[in-house]
Short mmCIF file of C-alpha atoms in Angstrom, two decimals:
data_model
loop_
_atom_site.label_atom_id
_atom_site.label_comp_id
_atom_site.label_asym_id
_atom_site.label_seq_id
_atom_site.Cartn_x
_atom_site.Cartn_y
_atom_site.Cartn_z
CA UNK Y 294 0.01 -0.03 0.00
CA UNK Y 295 2.80 2.39 0.95
CA UNK Y 296 4.52 1.62 -2.37
CA UNK Y 297 1.33 2.48 -4.24
CA UNK Y 298 1.00 5.77 -2.32
CA UNK Y 299 4.64 6.61 -3.13
CA UNK Y 300 4.07 5.90 -6.85
CA UNK Y 301 0.97 8.03 -6.82
CA UNK Y 302 2.70 10.92 -5.12
CA UNK Y 303 5.58 10.75 -7.58
CA UNK Y 304 3.14 10.74 -10.53
CA UNK Y 305 1.26 13.74 -9.07
CA UNK Y 306 4.55 15.65 -8.62
CA UNK Y 307 5.57 14.84 -12.17
CA UNK Y 308 2.24 16.03 -13.50
CA UNK Y 309 2.49 19.24 -11.51
CA UNK Y 310 6.05 19.82 -12.71
CA UNK Y 311 4.97 19.29 -16.29
CA UNK Y 312 2.03 21.65 -15.89
CA UNK Y 313 4.34 24.32 -14.37
CA UNK Y 314 6.83 23.95 -17.19
CA UNK Y 315 3.98 24.35 -19.67
CA UNK Y 316 2.81 27.51 -17.92
CA UNK Y 317 6.32 28.89 -17.91
CA UNK Y 318 6.63 28.16 -21.63
CA UNK Y 319 3.36 29.92 -22.32
CA UNK Y 320 4.51 32.87 -20.27
CA UNK Y 321 7.57 33.20 -22.45
CA UNK Y 322 5.35 33.51 -25.51
CA UNK Y 323 4.78 37.09 -26.72
CA UNK Y 324 1.06 37.57 -27.40
CA UNK Y 325 0.07 40.64 -29.46
CA UNK Y 326 -3.46 41.66 -30.46
CA UNK Y 327 -4.18 43.71 -33.55
CA UNK Y 328 -7.55 45.43 -33.72
CA UNK Y 329 -8.04 46.60 -37.34
CA UNK Y 330 -10.79 49.12 -38.08
CA UNK Y 331 -11.99 47.75 -41.39
CA UNK Y 332 -10.99 46.02 -44.60
CA UNK Y 333 -12.59 48.41 -47.12
CA UNK Y 334 -9.42 49.78 -48.77
CA UNK Y 335 -6.03 48.69 -50.03
CA UNK Y 336 -4.35 50.76 -47.33
CA UNK Y 337 -6.14 48.89 -44.52
CA UNK Y 338 -5.71 45.46 -46.09
CA UNK Y 339 -1.99 46.04 -46.70
CA UNK Y 340 -1.59 47.19 -43.12
CA UNK Y 341 -3.08 43.90 -41.91
CA UNK Y 342 -1.36 41.49 -44.25
CA UNK Y 343 2.14 42.95 -44.12
CA UNK Y 344 2.11 42.99 -40.29
CA UNK Y 345 0.90 39.43 -40.18
CA UNK Y 346 3.47 38.26 -42.75
CA UNK Y 347 6.38 39.96 -40.94
CA UNK Y 348 5.38 38.51 -37.53
CA UNK Y 349 5.04 34.99 -38.93
CA UNK Y 350 8.48 35.16 -40.58
CA UNK Y 351 10.50 37.10 -38.04
CA UNK Y 352 8.95 36.63 -34.61
CA UNK Y 353 8.84 32.88 -33.90
CA UNK Y 354 8.29 33.68 -30.24
CA UNK Y 355 5.04 35.65 -31.01
CA UNK Y 356 1.37 34.87 -31.42
CA UNK Y 357 -0.36 37.70 -33.33
CA UNK Y 358 -4.15 37.69 -32.99
CA UNK Y 359 -5.86 39.83 -35.61
CA UNK Y 360 -9.47 41.08 -35.53
CA UNK Y 361 -11.44 43.17 -38.01
CA UNK Y 362 -14.10 45.59 -36.76
CA UNK Y 363 -15.64 45.79 -40.25
CA UNK Y 364 -16.15 49.49 -39.86
CA UNK Y 365 -18.32 49.11 -36.70
CA UNK Y 366 -17.19 50.77 -33.44
CA UNK Y 367 -19.29 48.45 -31.33
CA UNK Y 368 -17.56 45.44 -32.89
CA UNK Y 369 -14.13 46.88 -32.35
CA UNK Y 370 -14.88 47.30 -28.66
CA UNK Y 371 -15.92 43.67 -28.31
CA UNK Y 372 -12.93 42.60 -30.38
CA UNK Y 373 -10.64 44.32 -27.93
CA UNK Y 374 -12.44 42.80 -24.93
CA UNK Y 375 -11.90 39.39 -26.51
CA UNK Y 376 -8.19 40.16 -27.10
CA UNK Y 377 -7.84 41.11 -23.43
CA UNK Y 378 -9.29 37.83 -22.30
CA UNK Y 379 -6.77 35.99 -24.48
CA UNK Y 380 -3.96 37.48 -22.48
CA UNK Y 381 -2.39 39.89 -24.92
CA UNK Y 382 0.60 41.85 -23.72
CA UNK Y 383 0.44 44.48 -26.43
CA UNK Y 384 -2.49 45.90 -28.47
CA UNK Y 385 -2.00 47.32 -31.92
CA UNK Y 386 -5.04 49.38 -32.92
CA UNK Y 387 -6.18 51.54 -35.80
CA UNK Y 388 -9.40 52.88 -34.36
CA UNK Y 389 -12.68 53.05 -36.32
CA UNK Y 390 -14.02 55.80 -34.02
CA UNK Y 391 -11.49 57.26 -31.64
CA UNK Y 392 -13.94 58.53 -29.06
CA UNK Y 393 -15.95 55.24 -29.01
CA UNK Y 394 -12.87 53.12 -28.13
CA UNK Y 395 -11.46 55.51 -25.48
CA UNK Y 396 -12.94 53.63 -22.45
CA UNK Y 397 -11.74 50.21 -23.57
CA UNK Y 398 -8.29 51.57 -24.40
CA UNK Y 399 -8.04 53.15 -20.92
CA UNK Y 400 -9.07 49.70 -19.52
CA UNK Y 401 -6.28 47.91 -21.52
CA UNK Y 402 -3.74 50.41 -20.26
CA UNK Y 403 -4.85 49.87 -16.62
CA UNK Y 404 -4.30 46.13 -17.14
CA UNK Y 405 -0.68 46.79 -18.11
CA UNK Y 406 -1.22 46.09 -21.80
CA UNK Y 407 1.11 48.15 -24.09
CA UNK Y 408 -1.08 50.08 -26.53
CA UNK Y 409 0.26 51.09 -29.98
CA UNK Y 410 -1.97 53.25 -32.20
CA UNK Y 411 -1.28 52.89 -35.87
CA UNK Y 412 -1.64 56.12 -37.95
CA UNK Y 413 -4.90 57.03 -36.20
CA UNK Y 414 -4.43 58.55 -32.84
CA UNK Y 415 -6.85 58.58 -29.89
CA UNK Y 416 -7.16 62.09 -28.53
CA UNK Y 417 -6.87 62.57 -24.81
CA UNK Y 418 -5.54 59.01 -24.10
CA UNK Y 419 -1.79 58.72 -23.28
CA UNK Y 420 -1.21 55.43 -25.10
CA UNK Y 421 2.18 53.74 -24.89
CA UNK Y 422 3.21 54.55 -28.43
CA UNK Y 423 1.70 56.23 -31.48
CA UNK Y 424 3.35 55.47 -34.81
CA UNK Y 425 2.64 56.77 -38.31
CA UNK Y 426 2.80 59.79 -40.58
CA UNK Y 427 1.67 63.23 -39.46
CA UNK Y 428 -1.58 64.17 -41.26
CA UNK Y 429 -1.80 67.90 -40.77
CA UNK Y 430 1.52 68.63 -42.50
CA UNK Y 431 0.35 66.44 -45.43
CA UNK Y 432 -2.81 68.50 -45.66
CA UNK Y 433 -0.83 71.72 -45.52
CA UNK Y 434 1.49 70.47 -48.32
CA UNK Y 435 -1.56 69.68 -50.46
CA UNK Y 436 -2.94 73.17 -49.85
CA UNK Y 437 0.37 74.80 -50.72
CA UNK Y 438 0.54 72.72 -53.87
CA UNK Y 439 -2.93 73.83 -54.96
CA UNK Y 440 -2.23 77.50 -54.15
CA UNK Y 441 0.93 77.40 -56.29
CA UNK Y 442 -0.59 75.36 -59.11
CA UNK Y 443 -3.65 77.64 -59.44
CA UNK Y 444 -1.73 80.89 -58.97
CA UNK Y 445 -3.52 81.58 -55.73
CA UNK Y 446 -6.97 81.70 -57.24
CA UNK Y 447 -9.63 79.04 -57.93
CA UNK Y 448 -12.45 76.78 -56.78
CA UNK Y 449 -11.84 73.52 -55.00
CA UNK Y 450 -14.01 70.53 -54.09
CA UNK Y 451 -12.96 68.79 -50.90
CA UNK Y 452 -13.84 65.12 -50.42
CA UNK Y 453 -13.28 64.22 -46.81
CA UNK Y 454 -12.66 61.03 -44.88
CA UNK Y 455 -14.41 59.75 -41.81
CA UNK Y 456 -14.90 62.70 -39.32
CA UNK Y 457 -14.58 60.30 -36.40
CA UNK Y 458 -10.86 59.74 -36.89
CA UNK Y 459 -7.93 62.10 -36.64
CA UNK Y 460 -6.50 61.77 -40.21
CA UNK Y 461 -9.66 63.22 -41.81
CA UNK Y 462 -9.81 66.12 -39.32
CA UNK Y 463 -6.09 66.88 -39.62
CA UNK Y 464 -5.88 66.54 -43.44
CA UNK Y 465 -8.67 69.14 -43.65
CA UNK Y 466 -7.24 71.46 -41.06
CA UNK Y 467 -3.81 71.49 -42.69
CA UNK Y 468 -5.29 72.19 -46.08
CA UNK Y 469 -7.58 75.01 -44.96
CA UNK Y 470 -4.72 76.68 -43.07
CA UNK Y 471 -2.51 76.52 -46.18
CA UNK Y 472 -4.99 78.12 -48.46
CA UNK Y 473 -5.97 80.86 -45.95
CA UNK Y 474 -5.15 84.33 -47.34
CA UNK Y 475 -5.31 83.14 -50.97
CA UNK Y 476 -8.32 83.41 -53.33
CA UNK Y 477 -8.75 79.62 -53.25
CA UNK Y 478 -12.31 78.75 -52.25
CA UNK Y 479 -13.85 75.46 -51.10
CA UNK Y 480 -17.11 75.47 -53.09
CA UNK Y 481 -18.28 71.96 -52.12
CA UNK Y 482 -17.31 69.54 -49.46
CA UNK Y 483 -18.63 66.28 -48.05
CA UNK Y 484 -17.49 63.28 -45.94
CA UNK Y 485 -17.29 60.22 -48.23
CA UNK Y 486 -15.75 58.05 -45.47
CA UNK Y 487 -12.74 56.96 -47.52
CA UNK Y 488 -15.08 55.17 -49.93
CA UNK Y 489 -14.70 55.36 -53.70
CA UNK Y 490 -18.35 54.85 -54.56
CA UNK Y 491 -19.50 57.56 -52.11
CA UNK Y 492 -16.96 59.94 -53.54
CA UNK Y 493 -18.13 59.08 -57.07
CA UNK Y 494 -21.75 59.90 -56.20
CA UNK Y 495 -20.82 63.14 -54.42
CA UNK Y 496 -18.63 64.22 -57.42
CA UNK Y 497 -21.45 63.44 -59.90
CA UNK Y 498 -23.77 65.66 -57.92
CA UNK Y 499 -21.16 68.40 -57.65
CA UNK Y 500 -20.48 68.37 -61.40
CA UNK Y 501 -24.17 68.99 -62.00
CA UNK Y 502 -24.11 71.99 -59.63
CA UNK Y 503 -21.01 73.52 -61.14
CA UNK Y 504 -20.57 73.85 -64.84
CA UNK Y 505 -17.52 73.71 -67.08
CA UNK Y 506 -14.74 76.08 -65.87
CA UNK Y 507 -16.21 76.39 -62.35
CA UNK Y 508 -14.08 73.74 -60.65
CA UNK Y 509 -10.29 74.02 -60.77
CA UNK Y 510 -9.26 71.25 -58.33
CA UNK Y 511 -10.41 68.29 -56.24
CA UNK Y 512 -8.74 67.56 -52.89
CA UNK Y 513 -9.59 64.09 -51.72
CA UNK Y 514 -8.42 62.82 -48.30
CA UNK Y 515 -7.31 59.49 -49.83
CA UNK Y 516 -6.54 58.04 -53.24
CA UNK Y 517 -9.61 55.85 -53.07
CA UNK Y 518 -11.96 58.82 -53.06
CA UNK Y 519 -9.75 60.63 -55.59
CA UNK Y 520 -10.45 57.76 -58.04
CA UNK Y 521 -14.16 58.15 -57.39
CA UNK Y 522 -13.84 61.81 -58.38
CA UNK Y 523 -11.80 60.93 -61.49
CA UNK Y 524 -14.44 58.42 -62.65
CA UNK Y 525 -17.19 60.96 -62.28
CA UNK Y 526 -15.20 63.65 -64.13
CA UNK Y 527 -14.44 61.27 -67.03
CA UNK Y 528 -18.01 59.93 -67.16
CA UNK Y 529 -19.28 63.50 -67.42
CA UNK Y 530 -16.83 64.24 -70.28
CA UNK Y 531 -15.15 66.95 -68.30
CA UNK Y 532 -11.67 65.49 -68.11
CA UNK Y 533 -10.42 68.02 -70.68
CA UNK Y 534 -11.00 70.90 -68.38
CA UNK Y 535 -7.70 70.45 -66.57
CA UNK Y 536 -9.29 69.87 -63.14
CA UNK Y 537 -6.46 69.03 -60.70
CA UNK Y 538 -7.07 65.92 -58.59
CA UNK Y 539 -5.01 65.47 -55.43
CA UNK Y 540 -5.14 62.33 -53.36
CA UNK Y 541 -3.27 60.94 -50.31
CA UNK Y 542 -1.87 57.47 -49.45
CA UNK Y 543 0.48 56.74 -52.39
CA UNK Y 544 -1.26 53.61 -53.75
CA UNK Y 545 0.51 52.08 -56.65
CA UNK Y 546 -2.37 52.82 -58.95
CA UNK Y 547 -2.43 56.43 -57.77
CA UNK Y 548 1.25 56.91 -58.44
CA UNK Y 549 0.64 55.56 -61.98
CA UNK Y 550 -2.28 57.96 -62.35
CA UNK Y 551 0.06 60.89 -61.39
CA UNK Y 552 2.55 59.75 -64.01
CA UNK Y 553 -0.24 59.53 -66.66
CA UNK Y 554 -1.53 62.97 -65.73
CA UNK Y 555 -4.92 61.75 -64.39
CA UNK Y 556 -3.96 62.92 -60.88
CA UNK Y 557 -1.97 66.08 -60.22
CA UNK Y 558 -0.42 64.70 -57.02
CA UNK Y 559 -0.61 62.18 -54.22
CA UNK Y 560 1.24 61.80 -50.95
CA UNK Y 561 2.88 58.63 -49.69
CA UNK Y 562 1.26 57.50 -46.43
CA UNK Y 563 2.83 54.57 -44.57
CA UNK Y 564 0.64 51.56 -43.86
CA UNK Y 565 2.70 51.21 -40.72
CA UNK Y 566 3.53 47.68 -41.76
CA UNK Y 567 5.67 46.04 -40.56
CA UNK Y 568 6.53 48.94 -38.28
CA UNK Y 569 3.40 48.30 -36.23
CA UNK Y 570 4.23 44.75 -35.13
CA UNK Y 571 7.90 45.57 -34.78
CA UNK Y 572 7.01 48.32 -32.32
CA UNK Y 573 4.57 46.13 -30.36
CA UNK Y 574 7.08 43.31 -30.10
CA UNK Y 575 9.83 45.79 -29.05
CA UNK Y 576 7.70 47.15 -26.29
CA UNK Y 577 6.92 43.74 -24.87
CA UNK Y 578 10.50 42.56 -25.04
CA UNK Y 579 12.15 45.79 -24.10
CA UNK Y 580 14.02 46.09 -27.39
CA UNK Y 581 14.50 49.90 -27.45
CA UNK Y 582 17.05 49.67 -30.26
CA UNK Y 583 14.37 48.27 -32.58
CA UNK Y 584 12.08 51.20 -31.78
CA UNK Y 585 14.76 53.81 -32.62
CA UNK Y 586 15.10 52.42 -36.15
CA UNK Y 587 11.46 52.90 -37.11
CA UNK Y 588 11.37 56.67 -37.61
CA UNK Y 589 11.74 59.97 -35.79
CA UNK Y 590 11.18 59.24 -32.07
CA UNK Y 591 9.70 61.70 -29.64
CA UNK Y 592 9.54 60.85 -25.90
CA UNK Y 593 6.97 62.90 -23.96
CA UNK Y 594 7.30 63.89 -20.31
CA UNK Y 595 4.41 61.54 -19.30
CA UNK Y 596 6.36 58.52 -20.61
CA UNK Y 597 4.44 58.09 -23.78
CA UNK Y 598 6.24 57.98 -27.14
CA UNK Y 599 5.56 58.85 -30.77
CA UNK Y 600 7.33 57.73 -33.89
CA UNK Y 601 6.83 59.73 -37.11
CA UNK Y 602 7.14 57.93 -40.47
CA UNK Y 603 7.86 60.53 -43.17
CA UNK Y 604 5.65 61.24 -46.16
CA UNK Y 605 6.59 62.31 -49.69
CA UNK Y 606 4.67 64.37 -52.25
CA UNK Y 607 4.45 62.60 -55.61
CA UNK Y 608 3.96 64.68 -58.76
CA UNK Y 609 4.57 64.06 -62.47
CA UNK Y 610 8.15 65.28 -61.96
CA UNK Y 611 9.09 62.50 -59.59
CA UNK Y 612 6.46 59.78 -60.00
CA UNK Y 613 8.79 57.31 -61.69
CA UNK Y 614 10.87 57.23 -58.48
CA UNK Y 615 7.92 55.77 -56.59
CA UNK Y 616 6.69 53.23 -59.16
CA UNK Y 617 5.70 49.95 -57.37
CA UNK Y 618 6.94 51.22 -54.03
CA UNK Y 619 3.44 51.92 -52.74
CA UNK Y 620 0.75 49.37 -52.03
CA UNK Y 621 -2.33 47.89 -53.62
CA UNK Y 622 -3.01 46.44 -57.01
CA UNK Y 623 -1.36 47.73 -60.12
CA UNK Y 624 -1.02 45.44 -63.20
CA UNK Y 625 2.44 46.86 -63.92
CA UNK Y 626 3.72 45.94 -60.40
CA UNK Y 627 3.10 42.19 -60.65
#
């Protein structure tokens, strides 16, 4: 009987030791959550896929759990709650609606989760790190370009992104500040939420309101909406009027459109991939050297950090330098 008890105790100890070893191994694993806002554009899809691919190839110690809010703030909140339950150590997020996710982001931070916002900041929340391009300077450069190209006088149609996120607000603010004091006027504007079809419909209506010679430029907050405007202009037979079309993001097809003369300009805008997952991994593992390589680092007094990824203006003069260096589909980049 004593021998049986001894064997049982030994077996129990072995099982407990094995369980402990398994827990320790799990604890050594880096677990990162990525809450993506939507999948309705090449920019967003590239952000997701490039971060996933980089993590799979380079971070063998890491589990990356990706969710897609499908453009719904309520879903993004439940997505993040689910990620928290799964024991993430870092959260990468591109918010669908910055205000809506504020409470859940504060909750994640209280739990000790490192929070990295990707190109869309969350105002009033001191996240661990924000990484991406600066939108207001891009809007200002677009405004300066239009002022110069039109000789300081003309009518502009502005097609805006989603008003619930910082890029749309800042791209508009920068543009308006740049044209202030000139005779450039915004004669029509509407939020098309980054969507090509919505921009197409708005531009069709705008072309009916303003006849030939009454529109000199279209400023779209992303390339997707710029293509919607271009389609409307061509369908209306008004592509010979010399209307300048300016987009933002630097999609491969947009860069090609600039080279062809369909667009006047676009601006490269990082998909923060693979920079996003590199930053999240570095924060969990304490690899500060990896962070320093990602862009211009700013450390704030409250301990938060920001990394700026530079943007470039693409015009017909330099478009060939950017061929196939953007993202998204382009038959000539296969």
